[in-house]
CSV table of C-alpha atoms in Angstrom, one decimal:
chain,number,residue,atom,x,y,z
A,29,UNK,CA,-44.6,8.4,-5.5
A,30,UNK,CA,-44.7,10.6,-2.2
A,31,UNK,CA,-45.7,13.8,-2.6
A,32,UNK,CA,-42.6,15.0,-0.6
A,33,UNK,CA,-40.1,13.2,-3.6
A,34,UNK,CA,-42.1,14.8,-6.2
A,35,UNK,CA,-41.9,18.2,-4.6
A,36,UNK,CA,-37.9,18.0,-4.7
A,37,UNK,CA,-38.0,16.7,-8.3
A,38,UNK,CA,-40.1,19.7,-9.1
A,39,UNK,CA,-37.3,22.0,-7.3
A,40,UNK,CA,-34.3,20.4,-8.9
A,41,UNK,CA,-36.0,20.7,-12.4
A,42,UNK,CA,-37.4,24.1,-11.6
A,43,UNK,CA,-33.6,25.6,-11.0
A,44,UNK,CA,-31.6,23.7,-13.4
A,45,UNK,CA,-28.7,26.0,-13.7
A,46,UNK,CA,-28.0,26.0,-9.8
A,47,UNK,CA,-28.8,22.1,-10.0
A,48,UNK,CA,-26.1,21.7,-12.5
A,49,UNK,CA,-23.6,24.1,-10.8
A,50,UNK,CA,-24.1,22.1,-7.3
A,51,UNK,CA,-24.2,18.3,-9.1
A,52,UNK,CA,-20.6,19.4,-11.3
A,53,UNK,CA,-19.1,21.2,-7.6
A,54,UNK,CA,-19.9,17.8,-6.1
A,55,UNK,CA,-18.8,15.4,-9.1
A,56,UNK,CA,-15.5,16.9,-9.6
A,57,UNK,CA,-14.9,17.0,-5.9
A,58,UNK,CA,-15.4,13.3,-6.1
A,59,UNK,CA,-13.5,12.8,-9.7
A,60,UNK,CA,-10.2,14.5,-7.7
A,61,UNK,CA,-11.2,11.9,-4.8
A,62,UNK,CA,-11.4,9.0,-6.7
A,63,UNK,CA,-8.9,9.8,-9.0
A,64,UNK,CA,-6.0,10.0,-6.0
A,65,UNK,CA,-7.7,7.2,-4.7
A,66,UNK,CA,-7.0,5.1,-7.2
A,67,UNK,CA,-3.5,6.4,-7.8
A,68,UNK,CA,-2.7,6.1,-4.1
A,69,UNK,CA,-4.3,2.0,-4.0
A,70,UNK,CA,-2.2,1.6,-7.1
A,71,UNK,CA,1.7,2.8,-5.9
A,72,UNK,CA,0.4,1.0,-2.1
A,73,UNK,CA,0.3,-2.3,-4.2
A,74,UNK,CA,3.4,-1.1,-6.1
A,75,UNK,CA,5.7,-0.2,-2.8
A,76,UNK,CA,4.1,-3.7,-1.5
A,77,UNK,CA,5.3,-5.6,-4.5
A,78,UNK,CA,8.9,-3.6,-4.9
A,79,UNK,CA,9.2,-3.9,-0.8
A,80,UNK,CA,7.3,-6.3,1.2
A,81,UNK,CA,7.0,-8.6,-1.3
A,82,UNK,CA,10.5,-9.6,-1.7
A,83,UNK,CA,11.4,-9.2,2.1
A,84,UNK,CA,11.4,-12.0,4.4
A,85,UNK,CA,8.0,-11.6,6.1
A,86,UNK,CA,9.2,-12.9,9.4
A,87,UNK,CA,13.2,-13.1,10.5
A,88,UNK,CA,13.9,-16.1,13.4
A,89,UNK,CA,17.1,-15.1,14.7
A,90,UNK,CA,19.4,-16.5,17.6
A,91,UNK,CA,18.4,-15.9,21.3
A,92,UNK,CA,20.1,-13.3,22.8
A,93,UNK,CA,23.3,-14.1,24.3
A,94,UNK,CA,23.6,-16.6,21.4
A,95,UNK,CA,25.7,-15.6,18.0
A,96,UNK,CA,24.1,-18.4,15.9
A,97,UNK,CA,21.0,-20.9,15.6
A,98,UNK,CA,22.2,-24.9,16.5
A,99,UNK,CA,20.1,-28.2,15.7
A,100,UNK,CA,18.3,-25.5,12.9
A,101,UNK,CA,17.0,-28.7,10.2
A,102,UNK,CA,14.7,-29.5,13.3
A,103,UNK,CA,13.6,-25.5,13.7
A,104,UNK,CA,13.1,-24.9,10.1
A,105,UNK,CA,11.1,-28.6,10.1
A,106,UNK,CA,8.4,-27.6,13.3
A,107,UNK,CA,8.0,-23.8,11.6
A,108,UNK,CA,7.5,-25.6,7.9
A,109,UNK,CA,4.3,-27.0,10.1
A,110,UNK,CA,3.0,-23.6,10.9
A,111,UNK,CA,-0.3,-22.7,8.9
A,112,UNK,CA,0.4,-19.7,7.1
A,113,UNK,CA,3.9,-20.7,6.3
A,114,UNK,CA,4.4,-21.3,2.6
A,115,UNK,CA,8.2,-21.3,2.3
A,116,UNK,CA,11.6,-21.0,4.5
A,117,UNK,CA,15.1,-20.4,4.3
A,118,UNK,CA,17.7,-20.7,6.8
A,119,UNK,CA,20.8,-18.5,6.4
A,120,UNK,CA,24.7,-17.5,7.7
A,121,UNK,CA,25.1,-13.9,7.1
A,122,UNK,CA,28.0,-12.0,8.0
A,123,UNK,CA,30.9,-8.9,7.0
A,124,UNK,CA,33.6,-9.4,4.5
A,125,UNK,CA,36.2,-7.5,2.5
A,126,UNK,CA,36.6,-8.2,-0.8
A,127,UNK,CA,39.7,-7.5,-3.3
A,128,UNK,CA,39.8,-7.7,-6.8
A,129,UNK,CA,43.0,-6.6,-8.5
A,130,UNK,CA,43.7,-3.2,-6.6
A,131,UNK,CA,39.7,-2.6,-5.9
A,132,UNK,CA,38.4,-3.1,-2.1
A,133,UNK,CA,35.1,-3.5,0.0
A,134,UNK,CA,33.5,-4.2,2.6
A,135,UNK,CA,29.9,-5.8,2.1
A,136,UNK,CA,27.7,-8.5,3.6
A,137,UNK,CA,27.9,-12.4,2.8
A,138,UNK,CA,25.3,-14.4,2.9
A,139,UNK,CA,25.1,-18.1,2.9
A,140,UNK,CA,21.9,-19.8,1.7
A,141,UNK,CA,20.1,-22.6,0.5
A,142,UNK,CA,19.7,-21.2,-3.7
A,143,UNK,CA,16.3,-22.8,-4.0
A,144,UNK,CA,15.0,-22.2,-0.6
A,145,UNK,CA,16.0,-18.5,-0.7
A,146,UNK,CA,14.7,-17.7,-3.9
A,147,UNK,CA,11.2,-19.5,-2.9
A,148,UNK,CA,11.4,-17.1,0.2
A,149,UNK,CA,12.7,-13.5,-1.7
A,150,UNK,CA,12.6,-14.0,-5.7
A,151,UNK,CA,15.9,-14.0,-5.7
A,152,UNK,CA,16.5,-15.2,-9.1
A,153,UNK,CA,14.1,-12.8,-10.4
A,154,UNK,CA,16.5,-10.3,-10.0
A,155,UNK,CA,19.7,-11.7,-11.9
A,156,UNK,CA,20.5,-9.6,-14.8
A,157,UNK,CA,23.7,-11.8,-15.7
A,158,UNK,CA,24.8,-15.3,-15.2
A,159,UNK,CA,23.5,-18.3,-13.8
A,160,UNK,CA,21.6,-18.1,-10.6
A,161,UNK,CA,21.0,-22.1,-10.4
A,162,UNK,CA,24.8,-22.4,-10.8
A,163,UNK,CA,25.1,-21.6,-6.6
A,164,UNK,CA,23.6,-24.8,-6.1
A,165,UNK,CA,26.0,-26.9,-7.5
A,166,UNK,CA,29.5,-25.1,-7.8
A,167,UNK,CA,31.6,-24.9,-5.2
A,168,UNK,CA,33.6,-21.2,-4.2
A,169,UNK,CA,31.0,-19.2,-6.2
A,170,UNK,CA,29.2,-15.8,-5.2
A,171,UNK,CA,26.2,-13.8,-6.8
A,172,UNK,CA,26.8,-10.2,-6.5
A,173,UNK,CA,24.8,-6.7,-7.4
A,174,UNK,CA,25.3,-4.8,-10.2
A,175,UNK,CA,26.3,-2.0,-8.3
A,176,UNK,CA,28.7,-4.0,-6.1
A,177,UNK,CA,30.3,-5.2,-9.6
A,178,UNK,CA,30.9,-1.8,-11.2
A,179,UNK,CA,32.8,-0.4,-8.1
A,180,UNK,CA,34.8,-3.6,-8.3
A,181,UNK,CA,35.0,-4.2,-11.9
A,182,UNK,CA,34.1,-7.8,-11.4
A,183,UNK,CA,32.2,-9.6,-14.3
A,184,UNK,CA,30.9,-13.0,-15.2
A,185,UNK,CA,33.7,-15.6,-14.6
A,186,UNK,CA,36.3,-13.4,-12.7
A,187,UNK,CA,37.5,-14.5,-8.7
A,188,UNK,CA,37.0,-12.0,-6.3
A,189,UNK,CA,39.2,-13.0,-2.7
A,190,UNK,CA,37.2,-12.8,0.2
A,191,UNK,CA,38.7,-12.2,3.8
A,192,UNK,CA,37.9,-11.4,6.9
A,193,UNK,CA,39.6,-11.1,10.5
A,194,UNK,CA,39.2,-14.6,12.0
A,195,UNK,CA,37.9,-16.2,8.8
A,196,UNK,CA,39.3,-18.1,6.4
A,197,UNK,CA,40.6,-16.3,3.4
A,198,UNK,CA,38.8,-17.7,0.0
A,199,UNK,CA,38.4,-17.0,-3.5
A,200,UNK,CA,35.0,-17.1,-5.2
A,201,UNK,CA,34.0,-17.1,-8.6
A,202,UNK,CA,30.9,-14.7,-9.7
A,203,UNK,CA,28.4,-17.2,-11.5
A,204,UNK,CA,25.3,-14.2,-11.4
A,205,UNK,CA,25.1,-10.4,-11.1
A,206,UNK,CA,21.8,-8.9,-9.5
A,207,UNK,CA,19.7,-5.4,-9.7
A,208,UNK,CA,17.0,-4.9,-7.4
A,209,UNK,CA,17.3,-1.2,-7.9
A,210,UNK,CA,17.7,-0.6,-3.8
A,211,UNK,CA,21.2,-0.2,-1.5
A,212,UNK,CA,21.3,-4.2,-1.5
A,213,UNK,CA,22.9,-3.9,-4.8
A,214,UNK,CA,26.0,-2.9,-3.6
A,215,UNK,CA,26.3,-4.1,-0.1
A,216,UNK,CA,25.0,-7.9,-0.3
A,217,UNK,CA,26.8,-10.7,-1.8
A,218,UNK,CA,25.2,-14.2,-2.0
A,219,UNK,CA,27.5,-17.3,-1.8
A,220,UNK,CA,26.1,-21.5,-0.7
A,221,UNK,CA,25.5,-22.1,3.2
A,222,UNK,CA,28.3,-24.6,3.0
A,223,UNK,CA,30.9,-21.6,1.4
A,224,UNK,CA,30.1,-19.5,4.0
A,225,UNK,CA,30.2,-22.0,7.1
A,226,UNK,CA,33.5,-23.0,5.9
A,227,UNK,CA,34.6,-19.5,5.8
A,228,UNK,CA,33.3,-18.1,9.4
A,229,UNK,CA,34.3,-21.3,10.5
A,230,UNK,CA,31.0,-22.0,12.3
A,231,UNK,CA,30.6,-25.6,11.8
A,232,UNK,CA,26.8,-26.8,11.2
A,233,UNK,CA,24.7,-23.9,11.8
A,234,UNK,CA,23.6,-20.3,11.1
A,235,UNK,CA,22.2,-16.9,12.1
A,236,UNK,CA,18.7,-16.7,10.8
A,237,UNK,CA,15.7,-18.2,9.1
A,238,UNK,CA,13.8,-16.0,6.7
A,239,UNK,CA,10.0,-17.2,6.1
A,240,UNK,CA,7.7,-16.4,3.0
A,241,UNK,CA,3.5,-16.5,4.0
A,242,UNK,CA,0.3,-16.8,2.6
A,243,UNK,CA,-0.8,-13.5,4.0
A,244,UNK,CA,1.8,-11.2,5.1
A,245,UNK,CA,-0.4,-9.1,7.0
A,246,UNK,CA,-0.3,-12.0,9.8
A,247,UNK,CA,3.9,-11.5,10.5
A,248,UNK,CA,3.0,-10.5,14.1
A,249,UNK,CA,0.9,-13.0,14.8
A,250,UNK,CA,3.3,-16.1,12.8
A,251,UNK,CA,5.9,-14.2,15.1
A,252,UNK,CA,4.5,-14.4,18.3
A,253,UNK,CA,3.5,-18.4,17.1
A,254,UNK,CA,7.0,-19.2,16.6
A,255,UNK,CA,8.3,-17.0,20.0
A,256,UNK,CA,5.9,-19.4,21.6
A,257,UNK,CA,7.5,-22.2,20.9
A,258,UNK,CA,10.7,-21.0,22.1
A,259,UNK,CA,12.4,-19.0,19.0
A,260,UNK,CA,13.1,-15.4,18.7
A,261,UNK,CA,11.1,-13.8,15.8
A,262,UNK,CA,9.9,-10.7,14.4
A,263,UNK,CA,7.9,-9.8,11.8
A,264,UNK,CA,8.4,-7.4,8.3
A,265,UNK,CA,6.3,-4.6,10.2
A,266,UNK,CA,8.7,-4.9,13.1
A,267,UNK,CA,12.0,-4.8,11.2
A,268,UNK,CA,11.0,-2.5,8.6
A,269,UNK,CA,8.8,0.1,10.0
A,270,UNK,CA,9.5,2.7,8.1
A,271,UNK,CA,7.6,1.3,4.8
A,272,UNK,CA,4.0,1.4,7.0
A,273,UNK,CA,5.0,4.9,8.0
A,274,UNK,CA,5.4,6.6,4.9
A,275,UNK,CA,2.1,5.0,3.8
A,276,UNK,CA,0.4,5.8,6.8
A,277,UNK,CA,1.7,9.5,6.4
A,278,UNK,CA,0.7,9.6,2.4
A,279,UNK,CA,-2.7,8.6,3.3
A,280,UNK,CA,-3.6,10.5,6.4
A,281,UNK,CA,-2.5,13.7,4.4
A,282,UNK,CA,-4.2,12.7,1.3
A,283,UNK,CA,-7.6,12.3,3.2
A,284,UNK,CA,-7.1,15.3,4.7
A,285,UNK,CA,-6.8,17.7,1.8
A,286,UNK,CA,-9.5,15.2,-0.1
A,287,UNK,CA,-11.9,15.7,2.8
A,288,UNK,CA,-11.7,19.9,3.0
A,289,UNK,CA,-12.6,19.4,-1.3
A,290,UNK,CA,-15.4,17.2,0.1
A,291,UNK,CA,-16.7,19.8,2.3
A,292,UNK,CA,-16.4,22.8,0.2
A,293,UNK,CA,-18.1,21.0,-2.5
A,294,UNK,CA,-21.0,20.1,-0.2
A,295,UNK,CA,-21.3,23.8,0.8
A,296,UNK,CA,-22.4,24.5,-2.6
A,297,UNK,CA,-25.5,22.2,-1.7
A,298,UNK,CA,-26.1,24.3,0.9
A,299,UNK,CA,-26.1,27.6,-1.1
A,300,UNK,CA,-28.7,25.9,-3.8
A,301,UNK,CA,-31.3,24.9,-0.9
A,302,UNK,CA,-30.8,28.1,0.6
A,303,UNK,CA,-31.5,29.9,-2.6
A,304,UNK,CA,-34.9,27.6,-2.6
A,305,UNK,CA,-35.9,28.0,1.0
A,306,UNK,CA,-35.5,31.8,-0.2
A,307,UNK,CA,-37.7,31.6,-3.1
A,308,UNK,CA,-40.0,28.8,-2.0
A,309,UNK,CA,-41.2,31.0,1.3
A,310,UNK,CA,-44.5,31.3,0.1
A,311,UNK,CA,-44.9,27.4,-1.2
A,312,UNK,CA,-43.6,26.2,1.9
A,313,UNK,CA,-46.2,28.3,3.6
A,314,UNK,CA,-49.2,27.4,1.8
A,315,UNK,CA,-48.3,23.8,2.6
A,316,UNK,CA,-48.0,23.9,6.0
A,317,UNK,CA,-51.3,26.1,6.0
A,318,UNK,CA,-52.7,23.0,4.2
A,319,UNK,CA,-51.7,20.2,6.6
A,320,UNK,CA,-48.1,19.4,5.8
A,321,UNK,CA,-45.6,18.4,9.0
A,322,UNK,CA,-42.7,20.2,10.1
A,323,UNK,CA,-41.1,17.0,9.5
A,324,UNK,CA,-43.0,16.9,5.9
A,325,UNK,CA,-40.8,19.9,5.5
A,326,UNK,CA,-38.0,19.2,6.6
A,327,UNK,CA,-38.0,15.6,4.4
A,328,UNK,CA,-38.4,17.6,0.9
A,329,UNK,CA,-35.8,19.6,1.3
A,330,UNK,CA,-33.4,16.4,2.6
A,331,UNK,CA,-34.2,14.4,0.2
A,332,UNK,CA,-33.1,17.4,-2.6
A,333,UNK,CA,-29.9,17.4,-0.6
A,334,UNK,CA,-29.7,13.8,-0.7
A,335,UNK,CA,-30.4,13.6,-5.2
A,336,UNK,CA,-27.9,16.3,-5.7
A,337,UNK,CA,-25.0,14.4,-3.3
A,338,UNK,CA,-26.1,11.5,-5.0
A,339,UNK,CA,-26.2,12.7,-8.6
A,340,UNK,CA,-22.5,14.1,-8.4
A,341,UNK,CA,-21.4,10.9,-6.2
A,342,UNK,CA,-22.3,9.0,-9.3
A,343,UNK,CA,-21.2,11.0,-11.9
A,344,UNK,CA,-17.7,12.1,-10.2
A,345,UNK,CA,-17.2,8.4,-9.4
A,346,UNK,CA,-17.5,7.0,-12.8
A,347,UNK,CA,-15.3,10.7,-14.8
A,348,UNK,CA,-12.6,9.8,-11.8
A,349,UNK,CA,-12.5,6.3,-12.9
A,350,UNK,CA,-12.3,6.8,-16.5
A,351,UNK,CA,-9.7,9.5,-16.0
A,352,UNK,CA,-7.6,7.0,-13.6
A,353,UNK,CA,-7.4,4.2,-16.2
A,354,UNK,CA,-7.0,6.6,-19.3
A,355,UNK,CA,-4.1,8.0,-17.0
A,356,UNK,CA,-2.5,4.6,-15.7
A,357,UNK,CA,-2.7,3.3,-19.3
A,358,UNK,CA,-0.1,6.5,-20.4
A,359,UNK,CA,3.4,4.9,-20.7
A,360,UNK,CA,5.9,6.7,-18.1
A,361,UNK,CA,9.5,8.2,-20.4
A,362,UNK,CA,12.3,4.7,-19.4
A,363,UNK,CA,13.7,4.9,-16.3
A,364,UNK,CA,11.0,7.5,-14.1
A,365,UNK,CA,10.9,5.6,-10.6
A,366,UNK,CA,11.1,2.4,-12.4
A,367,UNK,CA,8.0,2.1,-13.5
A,368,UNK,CA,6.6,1.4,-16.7
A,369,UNK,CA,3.2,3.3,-16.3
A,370,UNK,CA,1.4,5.1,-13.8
A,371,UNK,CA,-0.2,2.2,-11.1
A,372,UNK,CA,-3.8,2.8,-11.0
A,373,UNK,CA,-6.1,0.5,-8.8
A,374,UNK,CA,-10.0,0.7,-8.6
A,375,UNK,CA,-11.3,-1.1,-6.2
A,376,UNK,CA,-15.2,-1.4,-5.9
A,377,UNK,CA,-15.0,-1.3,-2.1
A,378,UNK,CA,-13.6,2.6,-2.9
A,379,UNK,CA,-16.0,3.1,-5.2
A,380,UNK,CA,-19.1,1.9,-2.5
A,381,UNK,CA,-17.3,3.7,0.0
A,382,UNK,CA,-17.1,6.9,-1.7
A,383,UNK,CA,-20.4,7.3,-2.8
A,384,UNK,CA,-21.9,6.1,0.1
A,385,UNK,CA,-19.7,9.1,1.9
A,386,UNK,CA,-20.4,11.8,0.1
A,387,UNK,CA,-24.2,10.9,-0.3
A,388,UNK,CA,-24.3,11.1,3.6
A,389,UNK,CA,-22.4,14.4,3.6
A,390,UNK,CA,-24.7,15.7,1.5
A,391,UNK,CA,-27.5,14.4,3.7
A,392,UNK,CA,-25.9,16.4,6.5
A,393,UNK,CA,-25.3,19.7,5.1
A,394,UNK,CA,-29.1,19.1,3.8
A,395,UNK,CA,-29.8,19.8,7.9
A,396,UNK,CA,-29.7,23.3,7.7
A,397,UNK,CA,-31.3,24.7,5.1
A,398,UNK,CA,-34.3,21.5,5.8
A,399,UNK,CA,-34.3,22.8,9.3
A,400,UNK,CA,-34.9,26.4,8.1
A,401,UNK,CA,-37.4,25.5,5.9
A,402,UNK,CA,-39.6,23.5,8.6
A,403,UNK,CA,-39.2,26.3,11.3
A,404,UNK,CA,-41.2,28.9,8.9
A,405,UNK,CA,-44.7,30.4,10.3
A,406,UNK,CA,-47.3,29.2,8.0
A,407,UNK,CA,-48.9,33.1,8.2
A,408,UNK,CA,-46.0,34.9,7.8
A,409,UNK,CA,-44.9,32.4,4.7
A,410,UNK,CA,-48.0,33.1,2.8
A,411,UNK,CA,-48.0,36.8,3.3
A,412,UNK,CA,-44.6,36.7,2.2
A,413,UNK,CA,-44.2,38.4,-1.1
């Protein structure tokens, strides 16, 4: 062992109440950190999986100057071919007003492929009533939200008309009622490509191709494949912006506070080494008169800086992860935000890079009181008294 480690040791033993004060100030520090951290990787993977998740990661729509999408079986075909596409789903979306007995409204209609759309969205995850398969193969039918039902008073089985200025008036029967828990619920309607052709009168084609990849972080770059090729497109970070922007703004303002804990925390470290530069004056001395380097020094009192940062890293990582779990594991009363319990994700790349933070932190407001400490006058040290 180098004498300079055992020296610290000795220091960090010698003053076990300050060591204990400085190691908690740090560990809790880090428990808070790792604790939000974990809460804040665990409702990012939530608003992914309730947003992003069931969006179309990339939208192909018309060129502009064009209203619709022509020859699209050969489209959907070439962007099938794409790596990174796993699914597709062309669509013909457009307004309606519906009327049920004396009820009225104006929502979207959507024509899709049933299989193809739900491969793309999860669709059919969402039904709450009916038959979502029953698209496919009945003709004049329509899926609509649960919210869209109650201002209309529509149920299973009942025929809602459907008109729209230079349309063609139809009735459609509601085979399946959906709840996503967002504004969709009561201003989308879902009805077969073929339904709504024949109702905007639009012959073979459509408005839009939604597409489902393997990693939806690459929407801008599947995008700009397919815009290559000829195609407009845009990816879910273009169309939806505002889902990146409140996590960018939770997180900057998270790390901020987190970091000013940090750095308080670490100015306790400072205060202990003080305290031992103060009380040490004469040791330090008496080791410099006997051959020790400035930079001998100025390594003891680093590497105390770097044990405590270390100790309460460790400790403050692993309370913060048993607090996270004990907390996501509590069951939320029914209905809070729609979730079921708290979302809590460790991840060990947080856990490496927290540690490996505040050990360097530590390291760093080490620089000071190490600095002070080297810069003593071996005479005047040892007269000290």
């Amino acid at each position: 062992m180098r004498y300079e480690l055992f020296i610290a040791l000795r220091h960090i033993r010698a003053r076990k109440r300050q060591t204990i004060l400085s190691v908690a100030a740090i560990g809790i520090a880090v428990m808070i950190l790792m604790v939000s951290q974990s809460f804040m990787a665990g409702f990012t993977q939530e608003l992914y999986s309730k947003t992003v998740d069931n969006l179309p990661h990339v939208v192909v729509s018309p060129q502009d100057g064009d209203d619709y999408i022509h020859l699209y079986r050969n489209i959907v075909e070439k962007i099938n071919d794409i790596d990174g596409v796993v699914a597709s789903s062309p669509y013909l979306i457009g307004e309606a007003s519906f009327k049920y007995k004396d009820n009225t409204k104006n929502a979207a209609l959507k024509g899709i492929l049933p299989a193809q759309e739900d491969a793309v969205a999860h669709t059919k995850d969402d039904i709450v009533a009916g038959n979502y398969d029953e698209l496919t193969y009945s003709d004049r039918s329509i899926i609509i939200g649960d919210t869209f039902a109650e201002d209309m008073e529509l149920d299973i089985g009942d025929s809602v008309e459907v008109s729209f200025p230079n349309a063609n008036p139809v009735s459609l029967k509601v085979v399946a009622i959906y709840d996503t828990g967002t504004a969709l619920d009561e201003s989308l309607t879902y009805t077969s490509l073929n339904t709504a052709q024949d109702f905007y009168d639009s012959e073979d084609v459509i408005n839009g191709i939604s597409l489902r990849l393997k990693d939806f972080n690459r929407d801008r770059e599947i995008a700009q494949i397919i815009e290559d090729n000829g195609y407009k497109a845009d990816g879910w970070t273009v169309n939806n912006p505002e889902i990146l922007r409140t996590i960018a703004i939770e997180t900057v303002s998270n790390n901020v506070t987190l970091g000013f804990i940090l750095l308080i925390a670490s100015f306790g470290v400072v205060s202990t080494l003080n305290m031992v530069v103060m009380g040490k004056v004469r040791e330090i001395g008496i080791l410099l008169a006997m051959g020790a380097t400035k930079s001998n020094i100025r390594f003891i009192f680093l590497v105390e800086s770097g044990i405590l940062g270390l100790a309460g890293a460790v400790l403050g990582t692993a309370a913060g992860i048993a607090l996270a779990l004990s907390i996501g594991s509590y069951p939320l009363p029914e209905g809070v935000y729609g979730l079921e319990v708290i979302p809590v994700v460790v991840r060990i790349g947080d856990v490496l890079t927290i540690i490996t933070i505040v050990f360097l932190l530590n390291l760093i407001a080490g620089i000071y009181p190490a600095q002070r400490a080297a810069s003593l006058d071996p005479v005047e040290a040892i007269s000290t008294r």
